[in-house]
Amino acid sequence: MIRKSACCHLLIAFILGFIASRLVDRSLPLPLPLPPARTSAQTQLERTAQCDNTLPPPPPLHTRRLLPSSSSSSSSSSPIAAPLLLSDNPASSPAPSTPQSSPIKPNAAFVVLLQNKDLHDMRKTMRMLESTFNRRYGYPYVFLNNVPFTEHFKTHIQAMTTAPVKFGLIPKEHWSYPSFVNRTQAALNRKDMEARNVPYGESESYRHMCRYESGLIFHHELLQEYDYYWRVEPGVSFSCELDFDPFAVMKTKKFKYGFTIALPEYVDTIPTLWENVRKFMKLHPEHIAKRNSLEWISYDQGETYNNCHFWSNFEIIDLSFFRSKAYTDFFQLLDATGGFFYERWGDAPVHSIAAALMLDRREIHFFNEIGYRHGVYEHCPENPALQLKCACDPKDNVDWVQFSCLRRFLET
């Protein structure tokens, strides 16, 4: 009786098991075997490989092309859709650089032209510049003014950084009218420009500043020891953490001019600038580079100027170019016309035209990785990988608006 009961139980169990097996969801995958345990040495090796991921630098500008952006990343509301640049690819961005990994630190400095009243705006800018970059590199600052800096100014500026800080006075002859300028005529022209609402049309000091930045600042005694400078202005903002050294990029890649924003100049400030540039081109063909960027600044092979220029309130430059005979000849020809005072020539078009004509186009570099804002215009990297390092809104990016000159620069 017991054996018969046991057999019945076994038969029932077999039948129930068979029925259950037919009801199982056969779409569920079988559980995978667990991976073998990792040793601490293997884990450390993988971490080291991730941190030491050295990336190749971006290609020269003449080989860059515009690539179609993917639909997943085209969230900008700009009038012109932003194409993906090769430099937007994290794999083509400059490799992380530290003072320890750089064989020779470039001989470079931040250079700031300002007044005592700009103290607090400058301190805010320094706070951002130090936190995003210079706290790791310690590049010096050179501050220049046409009047002496106050002790209050010096103390509060020096408190913002552990890097060396120098304060200099602009020579009087560099911040005054040249003997060949008719001051009466210059004053009349200022009034006329003011009546036409030309930006800074009435300002006398602005003209001195533009002339000084155009051709004289590079020769200040405090700058003679440096090979590169990064121009900084009070009140500008830097929004991206930099894990590379822009000065090192300039040096290793042999770039002469670096920028972040390219815009058209206000036409009424430079009515005769281009005709004088054309005179220079005829007088000094030896100074014009074979692989120049004339196509960027002119739609008709140099007959007229399209007003495109690099916004020079941010620029990283190789001082050897701006101290060269070619650039000196260029500035002296322009200066002799009095155009800085009779009109209102800015240093931005002067620097930009010189770079476009006298530099190989591969020597001009767009620093896409540096988030930068001056006034209402901002360069904000749109690439998702770069956005992780930035605190700016890509919708505010000026790069691809209709009046921006960046697209044309990259395409040419």
Coordinates of C-alpha atoms in Angstrom, one line a residue, residues 175-403:
W175 CA 48.8 107.2 -26.0
S176 CA 48.7 110.6 -27.7
Y177 CA 48.3 112.1 -31.2
P178 CA 51.0 111.6 -33.7
S179 CA 52.4 114.8 -35.1
F180 CA 50.8 114.2 -38.5
V181 CA 47.3 114.0 -37.3
N182 CA 45.1 117.2 -37.6
R183 CA 43.4 117.3 -34.2
T184 CA 40.8 119.8 -35.4
Q185 CA 39.7 117.6 -38.2
A186 CA 39.7 114.5 -35.9
A187 CA 37.4 116.3 -33.5
L188 CA 35.0 117.3 -36.3
N189 CA 34.9 113.7 -37.5
R190 CA 34.1 112.4 -34.0
K191 CA 31.2 114.8 -33.8
D192 CA 29.9 113.6 -37.1
M193 CA 30.2 109.9 -36.1
E194 CA 28.4 110.7 -32.8
A195 CA 25.5 112.3 -34.7
R196 CA 25.3 109.1 -36.8
N197 CA 25.3 106.9 -33.7
V198 CA 28.4 105.1 -34.6
P199 CA 29.5 102.9 -31.7
Y200 CA 32.2 104.8 -29.7
G201 CA 32.1 107.4 -32.5
E202 CA 32.6 110.3 -30.1
S203 CA 35.3 108.6 -27.9
E204 CA 38.8 110.0 -28.1
S205 CA 40.2 107.5 -25.6
Y206 CA 38.8 104.6 -27.5
R207 CA 40.8 105.6 -30.6
H208 CA 44.0 105.8 -28.6
M209 CA 43.2 102.3 -27.2
C210 CA 42.6 100.9 -30.7
R211 CA 45.8 102.4 -32.1
Y212 CA 47.8 101.1 -29.2
E213 CA 46.4 97.6 -29.4
S214 CA 46.8 97.6 -33.1
G215 CA 50.6 98.1 -33.3
L216 CA 52.3 99.4 -30.1
I217 CA 51.4 97.1 -27.2
F218 CA 53.6 94.3 -28.5
H219 CA 56.7 96.5 -27.9
H220 CA 56.0 97.4 -24.2
E221 CA 59.0 96.7 -22.1
L222 CA 57.1 94.3 -19.8
L223 CA 56.2 92.1 -22.7
Q224 CA 59.7 91.7 -24.2
E225 CA 60.4 88.5 -22.3
Y226 CA 57.3 86.7 -23.6
D227 CA 56.8 84.7 -26.8
Y228 CA 53.0 84.4 -26.6
Y229 CA 50.2 86.4 -25.0
W230 CA 46.5 85.7 -24.2
R231 CA 44.5 88.9 -24.3
V232 CA 42.0 89.3 -21.5
E233 CA 39.5 92.1 -20.9
P234 CA 37.7 93.0 -17.6
G235 CA 34.2 91.6 -17.4
V236 CA 34.5 88.8 -19.9
S237 CA 33.6 85.3 -18.8
F238 CA 35.2 81.8 -19.4
S239 CA 32.7 78.9 -19.1
C240 CA 34.7 75.8 -19.8
E241 CA 37.1 73.7 -17.8
L242 CA 40.3 73.4 -19.8
D243 CA 42.2 70.1 -19.5
F244 CA 44.9 71.3 -22.0
D245 CA 47.2 74.3 -22.3
P246 CA 46.3 76.6 -25.2
F247 CA 49.8 78.2 -25.1
A248 CA 51.3 74.7 -25.5
V249 CA 48.9 74.1 -28.5
M250 CA 50.1 77.3 -30.1
K251 CA 53.7 76.4 -29.6
T252 CA 53.6 72.7 -30.6
K253 CA 51.3 73.3 -33.6
K254 CA 53.1 76.4 -34.7
F255 CA 49.9 78.5 -34.7
K256 CA 50.4 82.3 -34.9
Y257 CA 46.9 83.4 -34.1
G258 CA 44.1 81.9 -32.0
F259 CA 40.5 83.0 -31.7
T260 CA 37.0 82.0 -30.5
I261 CA 34.5 84.4 -32.2
A262 CA 34.4 85.9 -35.7
L263 CA 32.0 88.7 -36.6
P264 CA 31.6 91.5 -39.1
E265 CA 33.0 94.9 -38.3
Y266 CA 30.7 98.0 -38.1
V267 CA 31.0 99.4 -41.6
D268 CA 30.9 103.1 -40.7
T269 CA 34.1 102.8 -38.5
I270 CA 36.3 101.7 -41.4
P271 CA 35.2 103.5 -44.7
T272 CA 38.8 103.8 -46.1
L273 CA 40.6 100.9 -44.3
W274 CA 40.4 98.5 -47.2
E275 CA 41.7 100.9 -49.8
N276 CA 44.8 101.4 -47.7
V277 CA 45.2 97.6 -47.3
R278 CA 45.2 97.3 -51.0
K279 CA 48.0 99.9 -51.2
F280 CA 50.0 97.8 -48.8
M281 CA 49.4 94.7 -50.9
K282 CA 50.7 96.4 -54.0
L283 CA 53.7 98.0 -52.1
H284 CA 54.7 94.8 -50.3
P285 CA 53.8 91.7 -52.3
E286 CA 56.7 90.0 -50.5
H287 CA 54.7 90.1 -47.2
I288 CA 51.6 88.3 -48.6
A289 CA 51.5 84.6 -47.8
K290 CA 51.0 82.1 -50.7
R291 CA 48.4 80.1 -48.7
N292 CA 46.6 83.1 -47.2
S293 CA 43.0 83.6 -46.1
L294 CA 42.1 86.4 -48.5
E295 CA 39.0 84.4 -49.5
W296 CA 37.7 84.6 -46.0
I297 CA 37.8 88.5 -45.9
S298 CA 36.8 89.2 -49.5
Y299 CA 34.2 87.8 -51.8
D300 CA 35.9 89.2 -54.9
Q301 CA 39.6 88.3 -54.7
G302 CA 40.5 91.4 -52.8
E303 CA 38.5 94.1 -54.6
T304 CA 36.4 94.8 -51.6
Y305 CA 36.4 93.9 -47.9
N306 CA 33.5 91.8 -46.5
N307 CA 34.1 93.2 -43.0
C308 CA 34.8 89.8 -41.4
H309 CA 37.2 89.9 -38.5
F310 CA 38.3 87.9 -35.4
W311 CA 36.9 89.5 -32.2
S312 CA 40.2 90.4 -30.8
N313 CA 39.0 91.0 -27.2
F314 CA 40.0 87.4 -27.1
E315 CA 43.1 86.4 -28.9
I316 CA 46.1 84.2 -28.2
I317 CA 49.0 85.3 -30.4
D318 CA 52.6 84.5 -31.3
L319 CA 54.3 87.8 -30.6
S320 CA 57.0 87.1 -33.2
F321 CA 54.4 87.7 -35.9
F322 CA 53.2 91.1 -34.5
R323 CA 56.9 92.1 -34.0
S324 CA 57.9 91.1 -37.5
K325 CA 58.9 93.4 -40.3
A326 CA 55.8 92.4 -42.3
Y327 CA 53.4 93.4 -39.6
T328 CA 55.4 96.5 -38.7
D329 CA 55.3 97.7 -42.3
F330 CA 51.6 97.1 -42.3
F331 CA 50.8 99.0 -39.2
Q332 CA 53.1 101.9 -40.1
L333 CA 51.4 102.4 -43.4
L334 CA 47.9 102.4 -41.8
D335 CA 49.0 104.6 -39.0
A336 CA 50.5 107.2 -41.4
T337 CA 47.0 107.8 -42.9
G338 CA 45.6 108.9 -39.6
G339 CA 42.7 106.5 -40.0
F340 CA 42.7 105.5 -36.3
F341 CA 41.7 109.1 -35.4
Y342 CA 39.9 110.5 -38.5
E343 CA 37.7 107.4 -38.7
R344 CA 37.6 104.8 -35.9
W345 CA 39.7 101.8 -37.0
G346 CA 39.6 99.0 -34.5
D347 CA 42.4 96.7 -33.6
A348 CA 40.1 93.7 -34.5
P349 CA 40.0 94.3 -38.3
V350 CA 43.6 95.4 -38.3
H351 CA 44.8 92.2 -36.6
S352 CA 42.5 90.0 -38.6
I353 CA 43.3 91.5 -42.1
A354 CA 47.0 91.1 -41.3
A355 CA 46.6 87.5 -40.1
A356 CA 44.5 86.7 -43.2
L357 CA 47.0 88.1 -45.7
M358 CA 50.4 87.4 -44.1
L359 CA 49.9 84.1 -42.3
D360 CA 49.6 80.7 -43.8
R361 CA 45.9 79.7 -43.2
R362 CA 47.1 76.7 -41.2
E363 CA 48.7 79.1 -38.7
I364 CA 45.3 80.5 -37.6
H365 CA 43.4 78.3 -35.1
F366 CA 39.8 78.3 -33.8
F367 CA 39.8 77.4 -30.1
N368 CA 36.4 75.7 -30.1
E369 CA 37.1 74.2 -26.6
I370 CA 37.3 77.6 -24.9
G371 CA 33.9 78.9 -23.8
Y372 CA 34.0 82.7 -23.9
R373 CA 31.5 85.6 -23.5
H374 CA 32.0 89.3 -24.1
G375 CA 28.9 91.4 -23.7
V376 CA 26.0 89.9 -25.7
Y377 CA 28.1 87.6 -27.8
E378 CA 29.2 84.2 -26.6
H379 CA 31.1 81.2 -28.0
C380 CA 29.7 78.1 -26.3
P381 CA 30.9 74.7 -27.5
E382 CA 27.9 72.7 -28.7
N383 CA 29.4 69.2 -28.8
P384 CA 27.9 67.0 -26.0
A385 CA 31.3 65.8 -24.8
L386 CA 32.6 69.4 -24.5
Q387 CA 29.4 70.5 -22.9
L388 CA 30.2 68.3 -19.9
K389 CA 33.1 70.6 -19.2
C390 CA 31.2 73.8 -19.7
A391 CA 28.6 76.0 -17.9
C392 CA 27.0 77.8 -20.9
D393 CA 23.9 77.4 -22.9
P394 CA 24.5 76.2 -26.5
K395 CA 21.4 78.2 -27.5
D396 CA 23.4 81.4 -26.8
N397 CA 26.2 80.3 -29.2
V398 CA 26.9 83.0 -31.8
D399 CA 28.9 80.7 -34.1
W400 CA 26.1 79.8 -36.5
V401 CA 23.9 82.9 -36.6
Q402 CA 23.6 84.4 -40.0
F403 CA 26.0 87.3 -39.5

